[in-house]
Amino acid sequence: MTGFELLVPASVEEAVAALRAGAADPPAVIAGGTDLLLDIDDGRVDPRRVLSLRRLPWRSLDWTDGALTVGSTLPLRSLEDDPEVRRRLPGLWQAVHAVGSVALRHRATLGGNLGRAAPASDLVPMLLALDAEVDLVGPRGDRRLSVDAFVRASRRTALLPDELIRSVRIPESRPSAYLWQRVRPANDISQIAVGVAFSPRERRWSVAVGGMPPRPALLAEVAHDLGDATPDDGVLRAAAVRASRAVSITSDQRASEEYRRRLVATLLLRAVRAVPLDGEGRP
Amino acid sequence: MTPPPGPLRVNGRPADLTGMPDSERLLDTLRWRLALKGTKEGCRTGDCGACTVLVDGRSTLSCLTLTREVDGSDVTTIDGAADDAEIARVSRAFAAAGALQCGYCTPGFVVALAGLLKERGSSAPVEELLDGLQGNLCRCTGYAAIVRGVALARAEAP
């Protein structure tokens, strides 16, 4: 590590201007820093300048018309502590709670997790299942992308070098669940994780699988198989088998391909059963 | 536009950070610039919790925090136990419970638990406190005594 200069712009305009001015050698962007600083220590990146988002007004959380908008620099711990998040998006709460430790979540952010696009992210799969969108700001104006379009591959996103992640939007409350398997429950990376959610408005399921490179993925056909309500046992088991075959998985140091495929089926079964139901047994 | 942050305060005193490189970590600032050696360096990758300090009352991994990024904040470390009632109380509870073997992880555990008690209050279920300490590792594996220390600290909190 050769050290770097820290830029701390006081407004969004200043931040975007700083990114544009340094376009030939773009600064690394830091929110909580819990992932970027590890990469700097390991020599995977060696930025000459780092642009801090700490003075931008993005530590926000807003519920409007049933949609949740989370500012990109809100610490994950604050997201976890919002009682409405736990009640209306239980799967998101479980995914956030699965990230690192309390001390890490006091600094780590949703924007950072998306921007760094770690293949083992615990947040991306759940955001996929919730049909979340990312709002970006840049010199050519704002744009909105689905998380599915934003996360391209391991450590690769659709973010342009002069753009910043302003916020993440989740369009509606959804009964949901997020389950993972790890060697150790704490401070470890998931071997496989499954996020499921049910859209009350559209009466459909969504299913996403994480913990496998190059990136978490939505399983649209498996979700379709789950139907438009609580699936019965046979339907659920068939969908779980289909999911275990549908994912593209390889063996690595964390788990074998066969073990991961079994985990996909088992965690999908448990996750669908863990989705909270209403008084009439509907999700 | 938010105003530029003020100086960093460590254990109640303004810290002299003259000449500090922007890339310096809070852990290194505490241990080497300010000679506050109570905060320990363990893994330096955010996995062990040994370097936990409080930033504005919230537990924070000082190894993964840029000092410049917490300008204007109040940092409290194990060395500030004399001035922080919660850290002092947890320290006494850990001592009474014998909640340490080699002691290297202890400052991290004590500060992390003090932070949880500040956040959640002493009425928080002990399970939630233990869940909140999952990020702290004890390589001596002396966890049974640590669990007793947590229960004792909770019971003695006002």
Short mmCIF file of C-alpha atoms in Angstrom, two decimals:
data_model
loop_
_atom_site.label_atom_id
_atom_site.label_comp_id
_atom_site.label_asym_id
_atom_site.label_seq_id
_atom_site.Cartn_x
_atom_site.Cartn_y
_atom_site.Cartn_z
CA MET A 1 0.00 0.00 0.00
CA THR A 2 1.42 3.36 -1.05
CA GLY A 3 -1.12 5.59 0.69
CA PHE A 4 -3.73 7.84 -0.85
CA GLU A 5 -5.30 11.26 -0.66
CA LEU A 6 -8.83 11.39 0.78
CA LEU A 7 -11.31 13.68 -0.98
CA VAL A 8 -14.32 14.65 1.13
CA PRO A 9 -16.76 16.60 -1.06
CA ALA A 10 -19.47 18.53 0.77
CA SER A 11 -22.20 18.17 -1.89
CA VAL A 12 -23.35 15.77 -4.59
CA GLU A 13 -22.33 18.29 -7.27
CA GLU A 14 -18.84 18.55 -5.82
CA ALA A 15 -18.55 14.77 -5.65
CA VAL A 16 -19.61 14.25 -9.27
CA ALA A 17 -17.29 17.07 -10.38
CA ALA A 18 -14.39 15.42 -8.55
CA LEU A 19 -15.13 12.12 -10.28
CA ARG A 20 -15.26 13.82 -13.69
CA ALA A 21 -12.07 15.79 -13.09
CA GLY A 22 -10.23 12.59 -12.24
CA ALA A 23 -11.72 10.54 -15.08
CA ALA A 24 -8.31 9.44 -16.39
CA ASP A 25 -7.48 7.87 -13.01
CA PRO A 26 -10.79 7.65 -11.18
CA PRO A 27 -10.71 7.74 -7.38
CA ALA A 28 -11.99 4.75 -5.43
CA VAL A 29 -15.27 5.59 -3.69
CA ILE A 30 -15.58 4.89 0.04
CA ALA A 31 -18.75 4.71 2.13
CA GLY A 32 -18.15 2.58 5.23
CA GLY A 33 -14.88 1.25 3.81
CA THR A 34 -15.21 -2.22 5.33
CA ASP A 35 -14.68 -3.89 1.95
CA LEU A 36 -12.54 -1.34 0.07
CA LEU A 37 -9.94 -1.12 2.84
CA LEU A 38 -9.53 -4.92 2.82
CA ASP A 39 -8.88 -4.81 -0.92
CA ILE A 40 -6.34 -2.03 -0.43
CA ASP A 41 -4.58 -4.03 2.30
CA ASP A 42 -4.44 -7.08 0.05
CA GLY A 43 -3.06 -5.03 -2.84
CA ARG A 44 -6.00 -5.86 -5.12
CA VAL A 45 -6.51 -2.11 -5.58
CA ASP A 46 -4.03 0.70 -4.97
CA PRO A 47 -5.87 3.99 -5.51
CA ARG A 48 -4.01 7.30 -5.45
CA ARG A 49 -7.18 9.07 -4.37
CA VAL A 50 -10.23 7.91 -2.39
CA LEU A 51 -13.51 9.82 -2.53
CA SER A 52 -15.53 9.78 0.69
CA LEU A 53 -19.32 10.02 0.63
CA ARG A 54 -19.58 10.82 4.34
CA ARG A 55 -20.73 14.42 3.94
CA LEU A 56 -23.42 13.66 1.35
CA PRO A 57 -27.03 13.65 2.64
CA TRP A 58 -27.58 9.99 1.89
CA ARG A 59 -27.84 8.44 5.36
CA SER A 60 -31.57 8.20 4.93
CA LEU A 61 -34.40 5.73 5.21
CA ASP A 62 -37.85 6.56 3.86
CA TRP A 63 -41.14 4.71 3.54
CA THR A 64 -43.47 6.33 0.99
CA ASP A 65 -46.54 4.66 -0.52
CA GLY A 66 -45.33 1.28 0.66
CA ALA A 67 -41.91 1.62 -1.05
CA LEU A 68 -38.69 1.71 0.97
CA THR A 69 -35.87 3.98 -0.14
CA VAL A 70 -32.53 3.47 1.60
CA GLY A 71 -29.81 6.08 1.16
CA SER A 72 -26.59 4.51 -0.05
CA THR A 73 -24.52 5.59 2.97
CA LEU A 74 -26.95 4.55 5.70
CA PRO A 75 -25.12 2.11 7.98
CA LEU A 76 -26.58 -1.41 7.76
CA ARG A 77 -27.14 -1.37 11.51
CA SER A 78 -29.61 1.52 11.10
CA LEU A 79 -31.48 -0.43 8.42
CA GLU A 80 -31.61 -3.43 10.72
CA ASP A 81 -32.90 -1.27 13.59
CA ASP A 82 -35.88 0.11 11.66
CA PRO A 83 -38.88 -1.79 13.07
CA GLU A 84 -40.80 -1.38 9.81
CA VAL A 85 -38.02 -3.13 7.88
CA ARG A 86 -38.23 -6.14 10.17
CA ARG A 87 -42.04 -6.26 9.93
CA ARG A 88 -42.57 -5.46 6.25
CA LEU A 89 -39.44 -6.96 4.69
CA PRO A 90 -38.41 -9.80 7.03
CA GLY A 91 -36.11 -11.34 4.43
CA LEU A 92 -34.19 -8.08 4.07
CA TRP A 93 -33.81 -7.84 7.84
CA GLN A 94 -32.46 -11.41 7.94
CA ALA A 95 -30.01 -10.70 5.12
CA VAL A 96 -28.72 -7.51 6.75
CA HIS A 97 -28.38 -9.30 10.09
CA ALA A 98 -26.27 -11.96 8.31
CA VAL A 99 -23.62 -9.42 7.26
CA GLY A 100 -20.43 -9.44 9.39
CA SER A 101 -20.76 -8.35 13.01
CA VAL A 102 -22.54 -5.52 14.81
CA ALA A 103 -19.35 -3.43 14.76
CA LEU A 104 -18.97 -4.02 11.03
CA ARG A 105 -22.63 -3.15 10.36
CA HIS A 106 -22.18 0.15 12.19
CA ARG A 107 -20.05 1.24 9.23
CA ALA A 108 -20.92 -1.03 6.28
CA THR A 109 -23.61 0.28 3.93
CA LEU A 110 -26.10 -1.00 1.38
CA GLY A 111 -24.58 1.23 -1.31
CA GLY A 112 -21.12 -0.08 -0.57
CA ASN A 113 -22.26 -3.68 -0.68
CA LEU A 114 -23.86 -3.13 -4.10
CA GLY A 115 -21.02 -1.03 -5.47
CA ARG A 116 -18.35 -3.51 -4.45
CA ALA A 117 -20.46 -6.40 -5.86
CA ALA A 118 -18.77 -9.19 -3.92
CA PRO A 119 -19.86 -12.53 -5.40
CA ALA A 120 -20.76 -13.79 -1.91
CA SER A 121 -22.80 -10.70 -0.95
CA ASP A 122 -25.62 -11.56 1.47
CA LEU A 123 -27.60 -8.50 0.40
CA VAL A 124 -27.66 -8.84 -3.38
CA PRO A 125 -29.70 -12.09 -3.46
CA MET A 126 -32.37 -10.64 -1.19
CA LEU A 127 -32.45 -7.37 -3.14
CA LEU A 128 -32.96 -9.43 -6.31
CA ALA A 129 -35.88 -11.32 -4.77
CA LEU A 130 -37.42 -8.00 -3.69
CA ASP A 131 -37.08 -6.51 -7.21
CA ALA A 132 -34.99 -3.68 -5.78
CA GLU A 133 -33.74 -0.84 -7.95
CA VAL A 134 -30.62 1.32 -7.71
CA ASP A 135 -30.76 5.09 -8.21
CA LEU A 136 -27.57 6.56 -9.65
CA VAL A 137 -26.43 10.16 -10.01
CA GLY A 138 -23.92 11.39 -12.55
CA PRO A 139 -23.04 14.31 -14.81
CA ARG A 140 -25.65 13.26 -17.41
CA GLY A 141 -28.42 13.17 -14.81
CA ASP A 142 -30.03 10.45 -12.74
CA ARG A 143 -30.84 6.95 -13.84
CA ARG A 144 -32.51 3.95 -12.28
CA LEU A 145 -31.51 0.33 -12.86
CA SER A 146 -32.82 -2.91 -11.44
CA VAL A 147 -30.33 -4.59 -9.11
CA ASP A 148 -30.42 -7.45 -11.63
CA ALA A 149 -29.13 -5.12 -14.37
CA PHE A 150 -26.74 -3.28 -12.03
CA VAL A 151 -24.73 -6.25 -10.74
CA ARG A 152 -22.95 -7.66 -13.78
CA ALA A 153 -20.47 -10.18 -12.44
CA SER A 154 -18.05 -10.70 -9.59
CA ARG A 155 -16.80 -7.21 -8.61
CA ARG A 156 -18.36 -5.73 -11.76
CA THR A 157 -21.34 -3.39 -11.96
CA ALA A 158 -23.05 -1.12 -14.49
CA LEU A 159 -21.85 1.96 -12.54
CA LEU A 160 -19.92 4.35 -14.78
CA PRO A 161 -16.68 5.86 -13.42
CA ASP A 162 -18.32 9.28 -12.94
CA GLU A 163 -21.49 7.98 -11.30
CA LEU A 164 -22.42 7.39 -7.65
CA ILE A 165 -25.06 5.19 -6.01
CA ARG A 166 -27.50 7.53 -4.30
CA SER A 167 -30.10 5.09 -3.00
CA VAL A 168 -31.73 1.71 -3.27
CA ARG A 169 -35.49 1.41 -3.71
CA ILE A 170 -37.62 -1.58 -2.76
CA PRO A 171 -41.02 -1.16 -4.43
CA GLU A 172 -43.30 -2.88 -1.91
CA SER A 173 -43.52 -4.73 1.37
CA ARG A 174 -43.14 -8.46 0.78
CA PRO A 175 -43.45 -11.49 3.02
CA SER A 176 -39.96 -12.90 2.58
CA ALA A 177 -37.16 -14.97 4.07
CA TYR A 178 -33.39 -15.25 3.72
CA LEU A 179 -31.49 -18.38 4.77
CA TRP A 180 -27.79 -19.24 4.47
CA GLN A 181 -25.30 -22.00 5.22
CA ARG A 182 -21.78 -21.32 6.45
CA VAL A 183 -18.91 -23.21 8.03
CA ARG A 184 -19.16 -20.85 11.01
CA PRO A 185 -22.33 -18.86 11.66
CA ALA A 186 -20.56 -15.60 12.46
CA ASN A 187 -18.07 -13.59 10.41
CA ASP A 188 -18.04 -16.10 7.59
CA ILE A 189 -19.13 -16.14 3.97
CA SER A 190 -22.21 -18.10 2.92
CA GLN A 191 -21.57 -21.30 0.96
CA ILE A 192 -25.08 -20.90 -0.41
CA ALA A 193 -27.83 -18.47 0.51
CA VAL A 194 -31.44 -18.38 -0.68
CA GLY A 195 -33.77 -15.39 -0.63
CA VAL A 196 -37.47 -15.81 -1.37
CA ALA A 197 -40.25 -13.22 -1.45
CA PHE A 198 -43.93 -13.13 -2.34
CA SER A 199 -45.43 -10.11 -4.09
CA PRO A 200 -48.94 -9.56 -2.71
CA ARG A 201 -49.73 -7.15 -5.56
CA GLU A 202 -48.71 -9.43 -8.38
CA ARG A 203 -49.38 -12.70 -6.54
CA ARG A 204 -46.09 -14.27 -7.52
CA TRP A 205 -42.96 -15.59 -5.89
CA SER A 206 -39.40 -14.62 -6.57
CA VAL A 207 -36.39 -16.77 -5.73
CA ALA A 208 -32.73 -15.76 -5.70
CA VAL A 209 -29.62 -17.77 -4.87
CA GLY A 210 -26.33 -16.34 -3.62
CA GLY A 211 -23.00 -17.62 -2.40
CA MET A 212 -21.91 -18.77 -5.85
CA PRO A 213 -19.61 -16.93 -8.26
CA PRO A 214 -19.80 -14.96 -10.45
CA ARG A 215 -22.91 -13.35 -8.93
CA PRO A 216 -26.22 -14.12 -7.22
CA ALA A 217 -29.00 -15.04 -9.63
CA LEU A 218 -32.78 -14.98 -9.87
CA LEU A 219 -34.46 -18.30 -10.65
CA ALA A 220 -37.56 -17.16 -12.56
CA GLU A 221 -38.79 -20.61 -13.61
CA VAL A 222 -38.51 -22.00 -10.11
CA ALA A 223 -40.42 -18.98 -8.80
CA HIS A 224 -43.12 -19.57 -11.40
CA ASP A 225 -43.42 -23.21 -10.31
CA LEU A 226 -44.23 -22.08 -6.76
CA GLY A 227 -47.54 -20.71 -8.07
CA ASP A 228 -49.60 -17.78 -6.80
CA ALA A 229 -50.06 -18.75 -3.15
CA THR A 230 -48.55 -21.07 -0.54
CA PRO A 231 -47.28 -24.09 -2.48
CA ASP A 232 -48.25 -27.54 -1.23
CA ASP A 233 -45.52 -29.94 -0.23
CA GLY A 234 -45.26 -31.75 -3.57
CA VAL A 235 -45.01 -28.51 -5.55
CA LEU A 236 -42.42 -27.13 -3.14
CA ARG A 237 -40.26 -30.26 -3.27
CA ALA A 238 -40.38 -30.35 -7.06
CA ALA A 239 -39.39 -26.66 -7.21
CA ALA A 240 -36.51 -27.31 -4.81
CA VAL A 241 -35.18 -30.11 -7.02
CA ARG A 242 -35.53 -27.91 -10.07
CA ALA A 243 -33.67 -25.09 -8.32
CA SER A 244 -30.78 -27.37 -7.37
CA ARG A 245 -30.38 -28.31 -11.05
CA ALA A 246 -30.96 -24.81 -12.45
CA VAL A 247 -28.14 -23.00 -10.68
CA SER A 248 -24.75 -22.76 -12.33
CA ILE A 249 -22.35 -23.80 -9.60
CA THR A 250 -18.78 -24.96 -9.40
CA SER A 251 -16.67 -26.36 -6.59
CA ASP A 252 -14.25 -24.07 -4.80
CA GLN A 253 -12.40 -23.95 -1.50
CA ARG A 254 -15.61 -23.10 0.32
CA ALA A 255 -17.79 -26.03 -0.80
CA SER A 256 -18.15 -28.69 -3.49
CA GLU A 257 -20.61 -28.41 -6.35
CA GLU A 258 -22.66 -31.36 -5.11
CA TYR A 259 -22.92 -30.00 -1.58
CA ARG A 260 -23.95 -26.60 -2.91
CA ARG A 261 -26.69 -28.09 -5.11
CA ARG A 262 -28.11 -29.94 -2.10
CA LEU A 263 -27.96 -26.73 -0.09
CA VAL A 264 -29.93 -24.87 -2.76
CA ALA A 265 -32.77 -27.41 -2.53
CA THR A 266 -32.77 -27.60 1.28
CA LEU A 267 -32.55 -23.86 1.87
CA LEU A 268 -35.27 -23.15 -0.72
CA LEU A 269 -37.63 -25.59 1.03
CA ARG A 270 -36.94 -24.03 4.41
CA ALA A 271 -37.05 -20.46 3.14
CA VAL A 272 -40.48 -20.80 1.51
CA ARG A 273 -41.77 -22.42 4.71
CA ALA A 274 -40.24 -19.59 6.77
CA VAL A 275 -42.13 -16.85 4.90
CA PRO A 276 -44.69 -15.38 7.31
CA LEU A 277 -48.33 -16.19 6.47
CA ASP A 278 -51.44 -14.18 7.21
CA GLY A 279 -54.42 -15.39 9.27
CA GLU A 280 -55.75 -17.35 6.31
CA GLY A 281 -52.49 -19.11 5.59
CA ARG A 282 -51.54 -16.89 2.66
CA PRO A 283 -48.13 -15.35 2.28
CA MET B 1 -24.33 21.16 2.74
CA THR B 2 -23.02 19.72 5.98
CA PRO B 3 -20.31 21.69 7.78
CA PRO B 4 -16.78 20.30 7.80
CA PRO B 5 -16.22 18.04 10.78
CA GLY B 6 -14.40 19.26 13.85
CA PRO B 7 -11.43 17.60 15.53
CA LEU B 8 -11.40 14.01 16.66
CA ARG B 9 -11.72 13.44 20.40
CA VAL B 10 -10.30 10.30 21.96
CA ASN B 11 -11.38 9.38 25.48
CA GLY B 12 -12.62 12.93 25.96
CA ARG B 13 -9.46 14.73 24.77
CA PRO B 14 -8.86 16.35 21.36
CA ALA B 15 -6.37 14.24 19.43
CA ASP B 16 -3.35 15.87 17.77
CA LEU B 17 -3.32 14.40 14.27
CA THR B 18 -0.83 16.83 12.74
CA GLY B 19 0.89 15.29 9.73
CA MET B 20 -1.25 12.15 9.73
CA PRO B 21 -1.56 10.49 6.31
CA ASP B 22 -5.13 10.27 4.94
CA SER B 23 -4.77 6.50 4.60
CA GLU B 24 -4.10 5.90 8.31
CA ARG B 25 -6.42 3.48 10.11
CA LEU B 26 -8.00 4.38 13.42
CA LEU B 27 -6.32 1.34 15.00
CA ASP B 28 -2.86 2.63 14.06
CA THR B 29 -3.70 6.16 15.14
CA LEU B 30 -4.74 4.90 18.56
CA ARG B 31 -1.85 2.52 19.12
CA TRP B 32 1.07 4.29 17.47
CA ARG B 33 0.20 7.98 17.20
CA LEU B 34 -1.63 8.32 20.53
CA ALA B 35 0.13 5.43 22.35
CA LEU B 36 -3.16 3.97 23.56
CA LYS B 37 -2.12 0.34 23.49
CA GLY B 38 -5.22 -1.10 25.16
CA THR B 39 -6.91 -1.56 21.79
CA LYS B 40 -5.47 -4.71 20.21
CA GLU B 41 -4.65 -5.66 16.66
CA GLY B 42 -5.83 -9.18 15.87
CA CYS B 43 -6.62 -10.17 12.31
CA ARG B 44 -6.72 -6.71 10.72
CA THR B 45 -9.40 -8.04 8.37
CA GLY B 46 -12.54 -7.34 10.40
CA ASP B 47 -12.98 -10.94 11.49
CA CYS B 48 -11.92 -11.04 15.15
CA GLY B 49 -13.23 -7.93 16.92
CA ALA B 50 -10.04 -7.41 18.99
CA CYS B 51 -9.71 -3.82 17.73
CA THR B 52 -13.28 -2.77 18.64
CA VAL B 53 -13.69 0.82 19.88
CA LEU B 54 -16.72 3.07 20.26
CA VAL B 55 -17.28 5.86 17.73
CA ASP B 56 -19.98 8.18 19.07
CA GLY B 57 -21.03 5.31 21.34
CA ARG B 58 -21.31 2.70 18.57
CA SER B 59 -18.98 -0.30 18.35
CA THR B 60 -16.62 0.02 15.39
CA LEU B 61 -13.77 -2.05 13.95
CA SER B 62 -10.85 0.36 14.19
CA CYS B 63 -8.78 -1.75 11.76
CA LEU B 64 -11.29 -1.09 8.94
CA THR B 65 -11.93 2.58 9.71
CA LEU B 66 -9.99 5.52 8.30
CA THR B 67 -9.20 7.99 11.06
CA ARG B 68 -10.06 10.89 8.71
CA GLU B 69 -13.49 9.35 8.15
CA VAL B 70 -14.41 9.77 11.81
CA ASP B 71 -13.19 13.38 12.17
CA GLY B 72 -15.44 15.22 14.57
CA SER B 73 -16.43 12.06 16.43
CA ASP B 74 -15.93 10.95 19.99
CA VAL B 75 -13.82 7.80 20.10
CA THR B 76 -13.82 5.78 23.31
CA THR B 77 -11.36 2.95 23.85
CA ILE B 78 -10.63 0.51 26.65
CA ASP B 79 -8.05 3.05 27.83
CA GLY B 80 -10.94 5.40 28.58
CA ALA B 81 -12.55 2.98 31.04
CA ALA B 82 -11.99 5.46 33.88
CA ASP B 83 -14.24 8.00 32.14
CA ASP B 84 -16.87 5.68 30.64
CA ALA B 85 -19.27 4.16 33.17
CA GLU B 86 -20.42 1.39 30.85
CA ILE B 87 -16.91 0.23 29.92
CA ALA B 88 -15.90 0.40 33.58
CA ARG B 89 -18.91 -1.68 34.66
CA VAL B 90 -18.34 -4.33 31.97
CA SER B 91 -14.63 -4.49 32.89
CA ARG B 92 -15.52 -5.16 36.53
CA ALA B 93 -18.06 -7.82 35.54
CA PHE B 94 -15.50 -9.58 33.29
CA ALA B 95 -12.94 -9.49 36.11
CA ALA B 96 -15.44 -10.86 38.62
CA ALA B 97 -16.47 -13.65 36.23
CA GLY B 98 -12.85 -14.48 35.36
CA ALA B 99 -13.89 -13.90 31.74
CA LEU B 100 -10.39 -13.98 30.30
CA GLN B 101 -7.48 -16.31 29.79
CA CYS B 102 -4.64 -14.67 27.86
CA GLY B 103 -6.61 -11.42 27.80
CA TYR B 104 -5.79 -10.37 24.25
CA CYS B 105 -9.41 -10.41 23.05
CA THR B 106 -10.74 -8.89 26.28
CA PRO B 107 -10.62 -5.17 25.36
CA GLY B 108 -12.59 -5.94 22.21
CA PHE B 109 -15.20 -7.97 24.10
CA VAL B 110 -15.53 -5.37 26.85
CA VAL B 111 -15.92 -2.44 24.45
CA ALA B 112 -18.28 -4.36 22.13
CA LEU B 113 -20.50 -5.35 25.08
CA ALA B 114 -20.44 -1.82 26.49
CA GLY B 115 -21.55 -0.59 23.07
CA LEU B 116 -24.41 -3.10 22.95
CA LEU B 117 -25.57 -2.06 26.42
CA LYS B 118 -25.50 1.60 25.34
CA GLU B 119 -27.47 0.74 22.19
CA ARG B 120 -29.97 -1.71 23.61
CA GLY B 121 -30.07 -1.00 27.33
CA SER B 122 -29.70 -3.51 30.14
CA SER B 123 -33.21 -4.84 29.51
CA ALA B 124 -32.03 -6.40 26.24
CA PRO B 125 -32.32 -10.20 26.39
CA VAL B 126 -29.00 -11.87 27.14
CA GLU B 127 -29.42 -13.85 23.87
CA GLU B 128 -29.41 -10.60 21.91
CA LEU B 129 -26.25 -9.46 23.69
CA LEU B 130 -24.53 -12.78 22.95
CA ASP B 131 -25.70 -12.61 19.31
CA GLY B 132 -24.23 -9.13 19.14
CA LEU B 133 -20.85 -10.47 20.33
CA GLN B 134 -20.57 -13.05 17.53
CA GLY B 135 -17.98 -10.84 15.86
CA ASN B 136 -15.57 -11.20 18.77
CA LEU B 137 -13.30 -14.23 18.81
CA CYS B 138 -11.41 -15.71 21.77
CA ARG B 139 -8.56 -17.89 20.55
CA CYS B 140 -8.23 -19.42 24.04
CA THR B 141 -11.89 -20.45 23.55
CA GLY B 142 -12.72 -19.29 27.05
CA TYR B 143 -16.28 -18.56 26.03
CA ALA B 144 -18.10 -20.10 29.00
CA ALA B 145 -16.60 -17.55 31.38
CA ILE B 146 -17.24 -14.76 28.87
CA VAL B 147 -20.92 -15.75 28.72
CA ARG B 148 -21.02 -15.54 32.53
CA GLY B 149 -19.35 -12.14 32.33
CA VAL B 150 -22.00 -10.93 29.89
CA ALA B 151 -24.81 -12.07 32.20
CA LEU B 152 -23.12 -10.40 35.17
CA ALA B 153 -22.56 -7.11 33.29
CA ARG B 154 -26.21 -7.08 32.23
CA ALA B 155 -27.41 -7.79 35.76
CA GLU B 156 -25.29 -5.00 37.21
CA ALA B 157 -26.24 -2.36 34.64
CA PRO B 158 -28.60 0.26 36.06
#
